Coordinates of C-alpha atoms and ligand atoms in Angstrom, one line a residue:
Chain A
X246 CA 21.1 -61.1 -62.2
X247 CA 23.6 -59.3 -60.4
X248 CA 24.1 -56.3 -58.3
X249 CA 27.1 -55.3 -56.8
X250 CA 27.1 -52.9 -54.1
X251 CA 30.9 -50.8 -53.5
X252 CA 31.1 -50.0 -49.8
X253 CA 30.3 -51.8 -46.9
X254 CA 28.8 -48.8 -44.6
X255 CA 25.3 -47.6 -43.3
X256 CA 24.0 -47.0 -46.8
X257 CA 25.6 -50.0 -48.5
X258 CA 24.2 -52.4 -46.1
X259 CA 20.6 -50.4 -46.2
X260 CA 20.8 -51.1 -50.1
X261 CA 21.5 -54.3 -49.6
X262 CA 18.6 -55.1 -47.5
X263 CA 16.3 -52.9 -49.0
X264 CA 16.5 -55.0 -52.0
X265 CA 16.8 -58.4 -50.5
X266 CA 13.1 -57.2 -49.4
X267 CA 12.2 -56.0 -52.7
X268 CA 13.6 -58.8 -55.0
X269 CA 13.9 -62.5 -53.5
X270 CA 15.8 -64.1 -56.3
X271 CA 18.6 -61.4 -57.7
X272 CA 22.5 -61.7 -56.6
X273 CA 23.8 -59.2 -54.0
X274 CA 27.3 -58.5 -53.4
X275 CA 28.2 -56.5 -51.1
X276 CA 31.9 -55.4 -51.0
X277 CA 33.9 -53.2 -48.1
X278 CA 37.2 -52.2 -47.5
X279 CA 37.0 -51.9 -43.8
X280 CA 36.9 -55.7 -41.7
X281 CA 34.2 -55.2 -39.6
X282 CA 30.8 -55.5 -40.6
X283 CA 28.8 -52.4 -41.6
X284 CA 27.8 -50.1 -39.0
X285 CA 26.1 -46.7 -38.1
X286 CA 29.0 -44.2 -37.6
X287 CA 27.6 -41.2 -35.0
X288 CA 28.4 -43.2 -32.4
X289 CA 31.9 -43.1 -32.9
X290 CA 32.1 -39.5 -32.0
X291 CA 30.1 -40.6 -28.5
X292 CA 29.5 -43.4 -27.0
X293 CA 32.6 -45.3 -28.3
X294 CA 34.8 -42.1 -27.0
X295 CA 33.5 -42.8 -23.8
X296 CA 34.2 -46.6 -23.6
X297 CA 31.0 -48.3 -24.6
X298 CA 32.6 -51.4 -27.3
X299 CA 29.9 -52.0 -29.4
X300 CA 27.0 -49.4 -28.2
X301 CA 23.7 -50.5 -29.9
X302 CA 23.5 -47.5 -32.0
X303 CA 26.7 -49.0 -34.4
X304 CA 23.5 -51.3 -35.5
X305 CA 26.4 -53.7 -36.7
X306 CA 25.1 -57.0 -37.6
X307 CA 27.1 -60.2 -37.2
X308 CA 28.2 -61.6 -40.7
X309 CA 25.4 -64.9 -40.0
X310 CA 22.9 -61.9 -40.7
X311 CA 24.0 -61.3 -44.3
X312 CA 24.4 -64.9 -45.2
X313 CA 20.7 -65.6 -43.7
X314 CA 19.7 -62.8 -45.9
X315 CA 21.5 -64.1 -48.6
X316 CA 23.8 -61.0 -49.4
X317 CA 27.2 -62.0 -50.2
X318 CA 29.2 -59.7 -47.7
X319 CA 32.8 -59.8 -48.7
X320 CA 34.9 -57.4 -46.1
X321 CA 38.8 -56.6 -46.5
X322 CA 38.0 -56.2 -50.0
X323 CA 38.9 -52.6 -52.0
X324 CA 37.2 -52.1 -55.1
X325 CA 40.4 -50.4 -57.2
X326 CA 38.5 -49.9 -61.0
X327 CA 35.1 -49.6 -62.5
X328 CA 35.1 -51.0 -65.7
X329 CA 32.0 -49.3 -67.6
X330 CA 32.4 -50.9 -70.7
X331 CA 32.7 -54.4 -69.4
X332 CA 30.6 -54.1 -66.2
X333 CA 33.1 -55.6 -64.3
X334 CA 34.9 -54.3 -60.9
X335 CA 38.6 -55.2 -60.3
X336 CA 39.4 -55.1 -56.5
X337 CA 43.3 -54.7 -54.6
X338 CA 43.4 -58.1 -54.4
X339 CA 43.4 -58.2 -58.5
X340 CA 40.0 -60.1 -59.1
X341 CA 37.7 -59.3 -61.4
X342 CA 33.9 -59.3 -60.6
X343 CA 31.3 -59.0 -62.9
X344 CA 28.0 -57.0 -62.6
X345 CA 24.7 -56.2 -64.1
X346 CA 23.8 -53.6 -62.0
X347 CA 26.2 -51.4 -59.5
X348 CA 25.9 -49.4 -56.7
X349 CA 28.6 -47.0 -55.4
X350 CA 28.2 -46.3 -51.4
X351 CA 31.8 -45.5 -51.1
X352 CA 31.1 -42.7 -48.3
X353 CA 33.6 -40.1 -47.6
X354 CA 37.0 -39.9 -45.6
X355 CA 37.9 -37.3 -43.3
X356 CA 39.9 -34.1 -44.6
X357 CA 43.0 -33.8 -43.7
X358 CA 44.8 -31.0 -43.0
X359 CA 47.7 -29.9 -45.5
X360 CA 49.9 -28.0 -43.5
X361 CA 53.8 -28.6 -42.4
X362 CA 54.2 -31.4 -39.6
X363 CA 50.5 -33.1 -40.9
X364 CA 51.9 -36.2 -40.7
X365 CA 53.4 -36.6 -37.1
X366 CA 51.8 -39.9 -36.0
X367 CA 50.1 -37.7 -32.8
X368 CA 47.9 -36.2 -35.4
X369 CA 44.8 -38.3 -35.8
X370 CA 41.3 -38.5 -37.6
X371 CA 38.3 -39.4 -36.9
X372 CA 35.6 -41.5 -39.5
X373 CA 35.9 -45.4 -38.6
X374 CA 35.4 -47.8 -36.1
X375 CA 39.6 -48.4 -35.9
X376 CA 39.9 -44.4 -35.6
X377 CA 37.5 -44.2 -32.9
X378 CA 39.1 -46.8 -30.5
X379 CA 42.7 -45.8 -31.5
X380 CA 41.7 -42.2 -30.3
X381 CA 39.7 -43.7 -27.4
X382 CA 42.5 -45.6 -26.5
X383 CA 45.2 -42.4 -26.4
X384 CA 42.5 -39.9 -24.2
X385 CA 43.4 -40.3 -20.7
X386 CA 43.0 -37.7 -17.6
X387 CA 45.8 -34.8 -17.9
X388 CA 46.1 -35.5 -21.9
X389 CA 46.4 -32.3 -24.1
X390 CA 44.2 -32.4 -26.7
X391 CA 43.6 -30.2 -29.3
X392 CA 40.5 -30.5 -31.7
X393 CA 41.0 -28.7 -34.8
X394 CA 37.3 -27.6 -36.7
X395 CA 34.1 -27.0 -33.9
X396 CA 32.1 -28.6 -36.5
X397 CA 29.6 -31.6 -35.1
X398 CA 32.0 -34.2 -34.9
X399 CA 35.2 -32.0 -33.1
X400 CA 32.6 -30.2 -30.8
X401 CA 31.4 -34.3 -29.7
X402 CA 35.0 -35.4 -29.4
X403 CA 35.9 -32.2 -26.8
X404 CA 32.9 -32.8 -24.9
X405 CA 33.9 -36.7 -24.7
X406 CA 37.7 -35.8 -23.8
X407 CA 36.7 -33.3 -21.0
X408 CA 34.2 -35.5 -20.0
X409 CA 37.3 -38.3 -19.7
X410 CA 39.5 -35.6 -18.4
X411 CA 41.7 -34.6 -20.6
X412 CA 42.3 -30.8 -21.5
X413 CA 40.3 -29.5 -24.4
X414 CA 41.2 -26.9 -26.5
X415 CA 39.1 -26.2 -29.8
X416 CA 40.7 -24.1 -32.4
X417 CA 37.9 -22.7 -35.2
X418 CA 39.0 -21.0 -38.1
X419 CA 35.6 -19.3 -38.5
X420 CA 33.9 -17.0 -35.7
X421 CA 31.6 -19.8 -34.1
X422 CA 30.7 -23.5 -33.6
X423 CA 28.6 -25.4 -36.4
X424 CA 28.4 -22.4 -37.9
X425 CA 27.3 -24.2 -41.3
X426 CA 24.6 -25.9 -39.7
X427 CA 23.0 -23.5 -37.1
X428 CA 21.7 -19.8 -36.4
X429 CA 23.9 -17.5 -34.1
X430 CA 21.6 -17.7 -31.2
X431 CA 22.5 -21.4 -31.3
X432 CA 26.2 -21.3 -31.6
X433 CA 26.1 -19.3 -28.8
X434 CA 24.2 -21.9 -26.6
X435 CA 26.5 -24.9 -28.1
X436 CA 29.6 -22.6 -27.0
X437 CA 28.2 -21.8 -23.3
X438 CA 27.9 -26.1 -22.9
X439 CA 31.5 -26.5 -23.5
X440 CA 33.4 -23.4 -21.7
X441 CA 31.1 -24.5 -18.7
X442 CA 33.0 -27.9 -18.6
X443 CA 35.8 -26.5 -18.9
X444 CA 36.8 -26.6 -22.8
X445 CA 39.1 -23.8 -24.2
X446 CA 37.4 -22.6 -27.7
X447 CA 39.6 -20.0 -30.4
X448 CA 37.8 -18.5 -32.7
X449 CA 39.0 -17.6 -36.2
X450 CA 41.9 -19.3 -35.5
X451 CA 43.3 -21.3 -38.6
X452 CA 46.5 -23.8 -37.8
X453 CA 48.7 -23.1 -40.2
X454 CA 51.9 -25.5 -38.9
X455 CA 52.4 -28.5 -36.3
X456 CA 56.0 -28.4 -35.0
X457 CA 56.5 -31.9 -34.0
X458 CA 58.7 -32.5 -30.9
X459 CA 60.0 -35.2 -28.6
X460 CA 57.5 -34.7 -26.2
X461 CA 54.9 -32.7 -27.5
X462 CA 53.2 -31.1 -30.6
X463 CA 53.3 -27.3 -30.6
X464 CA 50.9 -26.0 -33.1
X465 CA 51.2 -22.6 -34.7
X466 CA 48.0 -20.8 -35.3
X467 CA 47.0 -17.5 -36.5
X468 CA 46.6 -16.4 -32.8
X469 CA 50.5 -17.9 -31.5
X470 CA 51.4 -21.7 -30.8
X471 CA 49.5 -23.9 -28.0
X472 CA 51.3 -27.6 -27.0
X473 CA 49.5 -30.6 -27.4
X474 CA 49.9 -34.1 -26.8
X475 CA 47.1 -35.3 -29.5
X476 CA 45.5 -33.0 -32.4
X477 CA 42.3 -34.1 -33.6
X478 CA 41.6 -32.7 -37.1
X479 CA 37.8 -32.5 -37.8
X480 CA 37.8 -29.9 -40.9
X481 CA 35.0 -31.7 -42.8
X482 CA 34.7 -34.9 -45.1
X483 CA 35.6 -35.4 -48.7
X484 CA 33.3 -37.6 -50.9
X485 CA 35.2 -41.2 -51.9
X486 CA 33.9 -40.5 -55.8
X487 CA 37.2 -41.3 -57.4
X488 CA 36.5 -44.9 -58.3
X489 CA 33.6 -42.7 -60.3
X490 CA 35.6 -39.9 -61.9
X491 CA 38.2 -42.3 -63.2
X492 CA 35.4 -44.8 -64.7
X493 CA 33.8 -41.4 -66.2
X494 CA 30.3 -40.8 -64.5
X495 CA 29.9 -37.6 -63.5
X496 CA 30.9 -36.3 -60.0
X497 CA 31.3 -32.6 -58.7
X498 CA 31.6 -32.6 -55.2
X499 CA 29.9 -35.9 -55.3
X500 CA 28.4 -38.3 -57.6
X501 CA 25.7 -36.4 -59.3
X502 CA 22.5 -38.7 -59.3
X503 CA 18.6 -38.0 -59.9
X504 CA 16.2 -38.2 -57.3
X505 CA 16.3 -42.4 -57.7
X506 CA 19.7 -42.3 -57.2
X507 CA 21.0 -43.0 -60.9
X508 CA 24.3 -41.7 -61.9
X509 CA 25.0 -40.6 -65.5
X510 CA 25.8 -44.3 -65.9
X511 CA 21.9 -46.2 -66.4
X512 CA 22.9 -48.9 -64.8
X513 CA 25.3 -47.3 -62.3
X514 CA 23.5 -46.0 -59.0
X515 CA 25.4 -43.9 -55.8
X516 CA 24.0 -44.4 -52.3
X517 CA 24.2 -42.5 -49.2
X518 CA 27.1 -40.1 -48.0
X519 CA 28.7 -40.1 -51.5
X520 CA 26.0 -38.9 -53.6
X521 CA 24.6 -35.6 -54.3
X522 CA 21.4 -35.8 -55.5
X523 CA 19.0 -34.0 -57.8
X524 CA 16.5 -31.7 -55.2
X525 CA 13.6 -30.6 -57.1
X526 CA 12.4 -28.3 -54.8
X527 CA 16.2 -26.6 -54.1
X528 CA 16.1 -27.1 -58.2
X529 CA 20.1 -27.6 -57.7
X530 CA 22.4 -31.3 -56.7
X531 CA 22.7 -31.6 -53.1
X532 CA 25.1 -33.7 -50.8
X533 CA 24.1 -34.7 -47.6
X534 CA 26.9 -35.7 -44.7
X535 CA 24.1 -37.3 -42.4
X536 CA 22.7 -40.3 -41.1
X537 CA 19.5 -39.5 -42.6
X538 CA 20.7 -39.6 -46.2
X539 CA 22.5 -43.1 -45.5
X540 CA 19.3 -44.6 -44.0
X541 CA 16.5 -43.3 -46.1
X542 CA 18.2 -42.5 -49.7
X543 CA 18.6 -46.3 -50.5
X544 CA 15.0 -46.4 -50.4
X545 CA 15.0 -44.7 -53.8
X546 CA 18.0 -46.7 -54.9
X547 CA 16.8 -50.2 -54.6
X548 CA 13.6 -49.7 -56.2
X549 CA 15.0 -47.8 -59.0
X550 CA 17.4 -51.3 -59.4
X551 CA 14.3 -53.0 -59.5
X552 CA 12.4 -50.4 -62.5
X553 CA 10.4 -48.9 -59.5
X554 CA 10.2 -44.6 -58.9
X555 CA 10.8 -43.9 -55.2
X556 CA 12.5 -40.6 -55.3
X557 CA 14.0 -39.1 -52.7
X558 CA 13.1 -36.1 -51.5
X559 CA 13.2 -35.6 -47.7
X560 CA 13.7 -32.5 -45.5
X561 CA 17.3 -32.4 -44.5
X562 CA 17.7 -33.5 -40.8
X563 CA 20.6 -34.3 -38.7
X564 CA 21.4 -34.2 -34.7
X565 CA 24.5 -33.9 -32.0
X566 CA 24.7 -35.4 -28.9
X567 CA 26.6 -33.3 -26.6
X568 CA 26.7 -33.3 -23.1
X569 CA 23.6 -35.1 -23.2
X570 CA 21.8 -32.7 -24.7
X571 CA 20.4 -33.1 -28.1
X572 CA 20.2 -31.0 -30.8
X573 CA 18.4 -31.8 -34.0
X574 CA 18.4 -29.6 -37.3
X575 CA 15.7 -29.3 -39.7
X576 CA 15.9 -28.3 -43.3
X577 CA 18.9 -26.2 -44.6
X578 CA 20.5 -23.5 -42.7
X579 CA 20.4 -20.4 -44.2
X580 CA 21.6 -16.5 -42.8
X581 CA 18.9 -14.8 -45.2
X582 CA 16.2 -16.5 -42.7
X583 CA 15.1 -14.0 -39.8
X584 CA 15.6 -16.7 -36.4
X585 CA 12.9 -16.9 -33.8
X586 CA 13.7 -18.3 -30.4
X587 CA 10.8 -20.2 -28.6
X588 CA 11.7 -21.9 -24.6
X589 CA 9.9 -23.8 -22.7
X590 CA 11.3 -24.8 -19.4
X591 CA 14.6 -25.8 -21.2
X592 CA 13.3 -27.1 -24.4
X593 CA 13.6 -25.0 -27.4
X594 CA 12.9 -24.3 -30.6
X595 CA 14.7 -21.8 -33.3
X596 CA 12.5 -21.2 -36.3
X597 CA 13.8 -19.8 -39.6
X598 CA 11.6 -17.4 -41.3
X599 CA 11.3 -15.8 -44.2
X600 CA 10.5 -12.1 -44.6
X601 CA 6.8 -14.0 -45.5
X602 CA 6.7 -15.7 -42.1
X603 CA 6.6 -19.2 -43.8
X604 CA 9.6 -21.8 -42.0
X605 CA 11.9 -23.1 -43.9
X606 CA 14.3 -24.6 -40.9
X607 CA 14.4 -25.6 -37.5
X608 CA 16.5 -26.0 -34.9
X609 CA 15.3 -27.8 -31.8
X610 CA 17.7 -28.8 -28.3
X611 CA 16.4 -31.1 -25.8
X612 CA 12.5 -31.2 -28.0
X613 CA 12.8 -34.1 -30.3
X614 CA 8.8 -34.5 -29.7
X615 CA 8.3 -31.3 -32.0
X616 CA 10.0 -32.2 -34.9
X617 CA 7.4 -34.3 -36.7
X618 CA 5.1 -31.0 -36.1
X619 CA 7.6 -28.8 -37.7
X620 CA 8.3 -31.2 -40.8
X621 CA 5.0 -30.6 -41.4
X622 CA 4.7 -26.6 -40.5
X623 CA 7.9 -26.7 -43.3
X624 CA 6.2 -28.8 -45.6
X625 CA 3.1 -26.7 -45.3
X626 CA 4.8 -23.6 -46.7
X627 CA 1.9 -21.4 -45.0
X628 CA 2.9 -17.8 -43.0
X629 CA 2.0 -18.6 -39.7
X630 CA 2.0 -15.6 -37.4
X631 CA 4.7 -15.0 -35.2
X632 CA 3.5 -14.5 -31.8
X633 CA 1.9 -18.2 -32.4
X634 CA 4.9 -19.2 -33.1
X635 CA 6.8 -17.7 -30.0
X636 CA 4.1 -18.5 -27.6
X637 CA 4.9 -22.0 -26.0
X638 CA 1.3 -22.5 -25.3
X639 CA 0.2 -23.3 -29.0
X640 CA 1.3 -26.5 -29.5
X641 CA 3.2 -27.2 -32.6
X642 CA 0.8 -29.5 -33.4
X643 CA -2.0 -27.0 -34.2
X644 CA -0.1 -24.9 -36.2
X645 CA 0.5 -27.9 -38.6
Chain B
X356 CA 3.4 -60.0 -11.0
X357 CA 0.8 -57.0 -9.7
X358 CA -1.3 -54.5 -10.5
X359 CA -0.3 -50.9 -10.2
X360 CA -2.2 -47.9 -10.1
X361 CA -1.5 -45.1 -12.7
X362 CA -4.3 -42.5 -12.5
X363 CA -8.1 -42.0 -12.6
X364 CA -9.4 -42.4 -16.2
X365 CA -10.7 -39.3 -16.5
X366 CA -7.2 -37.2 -15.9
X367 CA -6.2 -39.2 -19.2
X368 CA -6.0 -37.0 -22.1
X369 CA -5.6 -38.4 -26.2
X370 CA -2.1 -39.3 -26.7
X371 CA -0.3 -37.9 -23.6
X372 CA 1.2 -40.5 -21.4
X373 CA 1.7 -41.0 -17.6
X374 CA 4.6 -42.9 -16.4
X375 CA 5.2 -45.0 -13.7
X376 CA 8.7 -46.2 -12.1
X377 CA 8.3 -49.3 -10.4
X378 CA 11.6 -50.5 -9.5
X379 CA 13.9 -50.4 -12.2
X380 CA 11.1 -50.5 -14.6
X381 CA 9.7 -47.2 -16.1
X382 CA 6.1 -47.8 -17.6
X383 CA 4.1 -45.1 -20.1
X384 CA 0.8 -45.6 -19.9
X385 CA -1.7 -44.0 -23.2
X386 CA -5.2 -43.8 -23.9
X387 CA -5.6 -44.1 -27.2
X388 CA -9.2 -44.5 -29.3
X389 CA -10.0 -48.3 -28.0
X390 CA -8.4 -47.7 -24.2
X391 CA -5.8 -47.9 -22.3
X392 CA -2.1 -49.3 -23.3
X393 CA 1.0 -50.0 -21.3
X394 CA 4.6 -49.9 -22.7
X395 CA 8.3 -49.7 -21.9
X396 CA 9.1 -46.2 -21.8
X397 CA 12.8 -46.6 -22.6
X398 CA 13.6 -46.7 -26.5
X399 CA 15.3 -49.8 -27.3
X400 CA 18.1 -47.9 -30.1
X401 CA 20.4 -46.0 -27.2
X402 CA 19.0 -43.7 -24.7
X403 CA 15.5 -41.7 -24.7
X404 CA 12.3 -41.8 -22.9
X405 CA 9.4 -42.4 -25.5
X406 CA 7.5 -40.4 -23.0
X407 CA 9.1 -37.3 -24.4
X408 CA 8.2 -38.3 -27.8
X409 CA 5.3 -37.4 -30.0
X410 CA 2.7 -39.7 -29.8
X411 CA -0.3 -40.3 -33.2
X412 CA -2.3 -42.9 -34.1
X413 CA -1.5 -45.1 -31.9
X414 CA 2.4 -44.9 -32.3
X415 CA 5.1 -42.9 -30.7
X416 CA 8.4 -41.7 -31.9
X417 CA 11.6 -41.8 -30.5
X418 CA 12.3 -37.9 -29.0
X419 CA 16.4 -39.0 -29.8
X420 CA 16.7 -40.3 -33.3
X421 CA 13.1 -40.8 -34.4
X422 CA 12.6 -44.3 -34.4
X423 CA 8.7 -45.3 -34.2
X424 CA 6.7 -47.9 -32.0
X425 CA 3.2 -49.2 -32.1
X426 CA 1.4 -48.8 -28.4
X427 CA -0.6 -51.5 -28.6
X428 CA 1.7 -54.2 -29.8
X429 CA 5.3 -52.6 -29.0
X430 CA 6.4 -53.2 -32.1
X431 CA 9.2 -51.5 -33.5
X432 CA 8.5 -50.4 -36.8
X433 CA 11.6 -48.6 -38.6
X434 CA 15.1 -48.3 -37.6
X435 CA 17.2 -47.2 -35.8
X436 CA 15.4 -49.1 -33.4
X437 CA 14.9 -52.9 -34.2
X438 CA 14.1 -54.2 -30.7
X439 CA 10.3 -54.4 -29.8
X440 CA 9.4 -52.7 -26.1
X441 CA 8.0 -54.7 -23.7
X442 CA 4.3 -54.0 -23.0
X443 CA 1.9 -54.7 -19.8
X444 CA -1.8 -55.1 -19.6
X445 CA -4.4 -53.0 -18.2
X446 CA -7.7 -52.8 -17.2
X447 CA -9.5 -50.5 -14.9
X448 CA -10.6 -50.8 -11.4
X449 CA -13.0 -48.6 -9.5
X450 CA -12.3 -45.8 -11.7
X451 CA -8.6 -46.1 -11.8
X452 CA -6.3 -47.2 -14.8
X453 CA -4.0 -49.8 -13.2
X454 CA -0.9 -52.2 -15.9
X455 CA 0.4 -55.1 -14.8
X456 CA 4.1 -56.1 -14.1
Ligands
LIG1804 C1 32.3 -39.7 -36.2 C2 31.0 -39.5 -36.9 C3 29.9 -39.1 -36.2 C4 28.7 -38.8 -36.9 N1 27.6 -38.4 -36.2 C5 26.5 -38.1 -36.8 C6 25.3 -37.7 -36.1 O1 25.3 -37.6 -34.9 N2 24.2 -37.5 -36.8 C7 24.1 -37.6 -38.2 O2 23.0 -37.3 -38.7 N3 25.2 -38.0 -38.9 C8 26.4 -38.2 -38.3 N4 27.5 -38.7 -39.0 C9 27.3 -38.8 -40.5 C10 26.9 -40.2 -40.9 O3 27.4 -41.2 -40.1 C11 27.4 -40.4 -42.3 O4 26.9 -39.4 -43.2 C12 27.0 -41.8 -42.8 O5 27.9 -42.7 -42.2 C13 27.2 -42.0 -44.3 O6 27.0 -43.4 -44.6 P1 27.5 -44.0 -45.9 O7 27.2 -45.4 -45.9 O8 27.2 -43.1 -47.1 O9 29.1 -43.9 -45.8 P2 30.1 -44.7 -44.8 O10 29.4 -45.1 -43.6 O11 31.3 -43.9 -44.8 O12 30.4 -46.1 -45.7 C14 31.2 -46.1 -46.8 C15 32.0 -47.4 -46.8 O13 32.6 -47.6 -48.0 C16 33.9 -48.1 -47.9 N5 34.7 -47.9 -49.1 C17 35.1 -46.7 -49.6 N6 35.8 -46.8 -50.7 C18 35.8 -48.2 -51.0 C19 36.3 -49.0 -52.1 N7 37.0 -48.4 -53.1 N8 36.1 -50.3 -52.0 C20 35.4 -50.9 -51.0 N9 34.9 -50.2 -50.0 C21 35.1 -48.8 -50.0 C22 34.4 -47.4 -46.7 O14 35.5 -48.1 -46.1 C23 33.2 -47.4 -45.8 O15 33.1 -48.5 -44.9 C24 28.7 -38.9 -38.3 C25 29.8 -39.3 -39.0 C26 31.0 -39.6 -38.4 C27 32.2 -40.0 -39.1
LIG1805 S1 17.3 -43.5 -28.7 FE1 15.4 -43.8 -29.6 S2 15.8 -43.7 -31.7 FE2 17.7 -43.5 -30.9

C-alpha cells in the first residue's frame, strides 16, 4: 500500500511522520517542489532576516532522517496532474506515480500584487527559505524599503529591516496593523512598537502603480509616490488547490475537507495550510494560515489514512515575534466581541466578550503562561464576571 | 560539580519555580507532589524561559510557542521542541533546597 503525500512543507513532513508512527509497514512518498528539506516557515520572517542560517525553529531535518524513517522524500520534484480515475500523479519531470491513497499539502504562495510595474525584479515576496535569504541578502543599512500589507509577516520583515538599518516604510490599505487578526486596542500597541524604532506606517494607503526607474522604484499610492530601493509585498497568501480544481475535488478558497481531513475524493486527503476544513462548532469550512494548522491538523489526516476518527477541531491560535515581544492570538477575531484590557507589569491580556460575558478570543503580548488557562476559560463557555476578569490578582487559572 | 542553594523549603509554593543563574547556566527549580526538581530553564525550540511558562502536573510549557517538558525527566514531549533540557539533582540541607551543577 501506497500513500503519496504532494508537498514537502511543515504539514507534508508532519503527515508523513505521523503515519510512519501509526503504520510500520505502508509506502510513503513524500514529494516537494522546493530542494531543501521540509521546514517550519515563521522563522523566515525573523530570525533568518536577521542572519541566523539555519535557526532551530526551521525544524529542517537532514534527508538521512526520512530514509531512517523510511519515507521516500523525493525534493525538486513538481507534481503537475492528479489523475483521479487512475490514482496516478504525473510530475514536471513527466513520470507517472501510482497511488492508493493521496495527500495534498500543497500550502499556499504569496499574493502578488497586480498593478503596473509588478514585475520590476526590485519587487520581492516573501514565503520560502530562497525568498527569505534573497531578501536577507538585499537589506543593508541606508536601504529603502517599502513593505506593502502591515499584516503578520510585513509588520516582522519592517521590524527586522529597521532593526538591520534600513529605512522602513509600511504602506496599509486598511486603517490599522493585523487588523484581521486583532482588537483595536492591540493594533494600537503593535503600531506604537514600530514608530518607536523608527518605522514610517500609511494607513489606508493602497499602491496602485510601481514606476520602475534606473535607480530607484517610485511607488504611486493613494496618498502620492514614495522612492524605494526594495518593495516587499505582503498582501496575504493564496491556497496552491489547483492541482485539486483541475482533478475535480472540491475547493473554494481551499480544499474543502471534513474534520479528518477527507476531500470530496475518499481516498484523497488535504493537509495543513491548503485545506479548509469542516468546523463543527463555527458550523461553516474554515482555512487556517498558521503554524498551528500545519503541525496539529495531520493528526486527523494520518489516522483517517489508516480507518481511524481523529478530528480536528482545535481553537485557532497563532503568534508574532516582533521586537522581541510576543504576541499570541486565541480563537477567531471578531468586531461584534466587546474587548477587555487586563495588564500586569507589562504582560497583558485582551479578552473578547460577548454581550453574555462568555470569551470567545484572546489576545495575549509578552504572557504565553496564560494561554493554556484561557483555552480552557473559551472552551468552558461559562460568563465569568468582568471585574474577575480585569483584576490581575485572579489568576487565570481559577477562573478555568 | 557543587551544590547551590536555591531557597528554604517552605517559601516553595505548588508549581511556581525559583531560578538560579550560576554562570552561564540558568536553573528553575519546582516543587512538585513527590519534591523537589531541577531543570534547564532555557527551552530548547528558540528562545524562552520555561520559568515564564505555565507549569501542571508535573510538566511545563513553553511561554513562546507552547512546546511541553516533563520536570522530572526533562523530557521533551511534543514539538516544536525535540531537544530534552538538561536537569540537576537536589536534595535538601538544613532546611534549604540546594541542585547540583
Ligand atoms: C514568512 C512566514 C512567516 C510565518 N510566521 C508564522 C508565525 O509566526 N506563526 C504562525 O502561526 N504561522 C506563521 N506562518 C504560517 C505558517 O508557516 C504556514 O501556515 C505553514 O507553513 C503552512 O504549512 P503547510 O505545510 O500547509 O504549507 P507549506 O509550508 O507552504 O508547504 C507546502 C509545500 O508544498 C510545495 N508544493 C506546492 N505545490 C506543489 C506541487 N504541485 N508539487 C510539489 N510540491 C508542491 C511547496 O513548495 C511547499 O514546500 C508564517 C508563514 C510565512 C510564509
Ligand atoms: S521557544 Fe519554546 S516552544 Fe518555541
Amino acid at each position: 500500500m501506497r500513500t503519496a503525500i504532494i508537498g514537502a512543507g511543515q504539514a507534508g513532513r508532519r503527515t508523513a511522520e505521523l503515519l510512519r508512527g501509526l503504520d510500520a509497514e505502508r509506502e510513503i512518498l513524500l514529494l516537494g517542489e522546493e530542494t531543501e528539506p521540509p521546514y517550519d516557515r515563521p522563522p523566515l520572517s525573523k530570525e533568518v532576516l536577521l542572519g541566523e542560517e539555519r535557526p532551530r525553529g526551521l525544524m529542517q531535518r537532514a534527508a538521512e532522517v526520512y530514509e531512517a524513517q523510511r519515507i521516500a522524500l523525493r525534493l525538486g520534484e513538481k507534481v503537475t496532474r492528479i489523475d483521479l480515475g487512475a490514482a496516478r500523479l504525473e510530475t514536471a519531470a513527466g513520470e507517472c506515480i501510482a497511488y492508493d491513497s493521496l495527500v495534498i499539502a500543497t500550502g499556499a504562495r504569496a499574493r502578488g500584487l497586480r498593478i503596473p510595474g509588478a514585475d520590476d525584479p526590485r519587487v520581492l515576496t516573501l514565503r520560502s527559505i530562497a525568498d527569505a535569504r534573497a531578501l536577507r541578502a538585499r537589506l543593508r543599512t541606508g536601504l529603502r524599503l517599502v513593505v506593502a500589507g502591515a499584516g503578520l509577516i510585513g509588520l516582522e520583515v519592517a521590524a527586522a529591516a529597521i532593526q538591520l538599518g534600513c529605512a522602513v516604510t509600511v504602506l496599509e490599505m486598511g486603517e490599522r496593523a493585523m487588523a484581521r487578526c486583532v482588537p483595536e486596542a492591540v493594533s494600537a500597541r503593535i503600531e506604537a512598537w514600530h514608530r518607536a524604532a523608527g518605522v514610517v506606517l500609511e494607513f489606508g494607503c493602497p499602491l496602485t502603480a510601481i514606476r520602475p526607474q534606473p535607480d530607484a522604484i517610485h511607488l504611486v499610492t493613494g496618498k502620492g509616490e514614495v522612492s524605494a530601493d526594495l518593495l516587499l509585498v505582503a498582501v496575504g497568501a493564496i491556497p496552491n488547490m489547483e492541482l485539486a480544481l483541475d482533478a475535480g475535488i472540491a475547493v473554494d478558497d481551499g480544499i474543502l475537507t471534513d474534520a479528518d481531513g477527507r476531500t470530496s475524493h475518499p481516498h484523497v486527503f488535504a493537509a495543513g495550510e491548503v485545506a479548509r476544513i469542516w468546523q463543527r462548532g463555527a458550523g461553516r469550512h474554515v482555512r487556517f494560515e498558521t503554524w498551528q494548522v500545519a503541525q496539529h491538523q495531520p493528526v486527523a489526516v494520518a489516522n483517517a489514512l489508516c480507518g481511524e476518527q481523529k478530528p480536528y477541531a482545535e481553537l485557532p491560535w497563532h503568534w508574532t515575534d516582533q521586537y522581541g515581544r510576543n504576541v499570541q492570538i486565541l480563537g477567531t477575531h471578531s468586531a461584534a466581541l466587546e474587548w477587555l484590557e487586563r495588564e500586569d507589569g507589562g504582560r497583558l491580556i485582551y479578552f473578547g466578550v460577548d454581550p453574555e460575558e462568555r470569551v470567545h478570543s484572546a489576545v495575549l503580548i509578552d504572557n504565553g503562561r496564560e494561554a493554556t488557562p484561557l483555552r480552557r476559560i473559551i472552551a468552558a463557555e461559562k460568563p465569568i464576571q468582568r471585574n474577575r476578569l480585569l483584576d490581575p490578582s485572579v489568576a487565570l487559572r481559577q477562573l478555568c | 560539580m557543587a551544590w547551590h542553594d536555591v531557597a528554604p523549603e517552605g517559601e516553595f509554593e505548588m508549581d511556581v519555580p525559583k531560578v538560579v543563574q550560576v554562570g552561564e547556566d540558568r536553573v528553575a527549580v519546582f516543587r512538585l507532589a513527590d519534591g523537589f526538581y531541577a531543570i534547564s530553564d532555557v527551552c530548547t525550540h528558540e528562545y524562552a524561559l520555561l520559568s515564564d511558562g505555565f507549569c501542571e502536573e508535573g510538566k511545563i510549557e513553553c511561554p513562546l510557542h507552547q512546546a511541553c517538558f516533563d520536570i522530572r525527566s526533562g523530557k521533551a514531549l511534543d514539538e516544536p521542541a525535540e531537544v530534552d533540557l538538561a536537569i540537576y539533582p537536589t536534595r535538601i540541607d538544613g532546611g534549604v533546597v540546594q541542585f547540583q551543577l
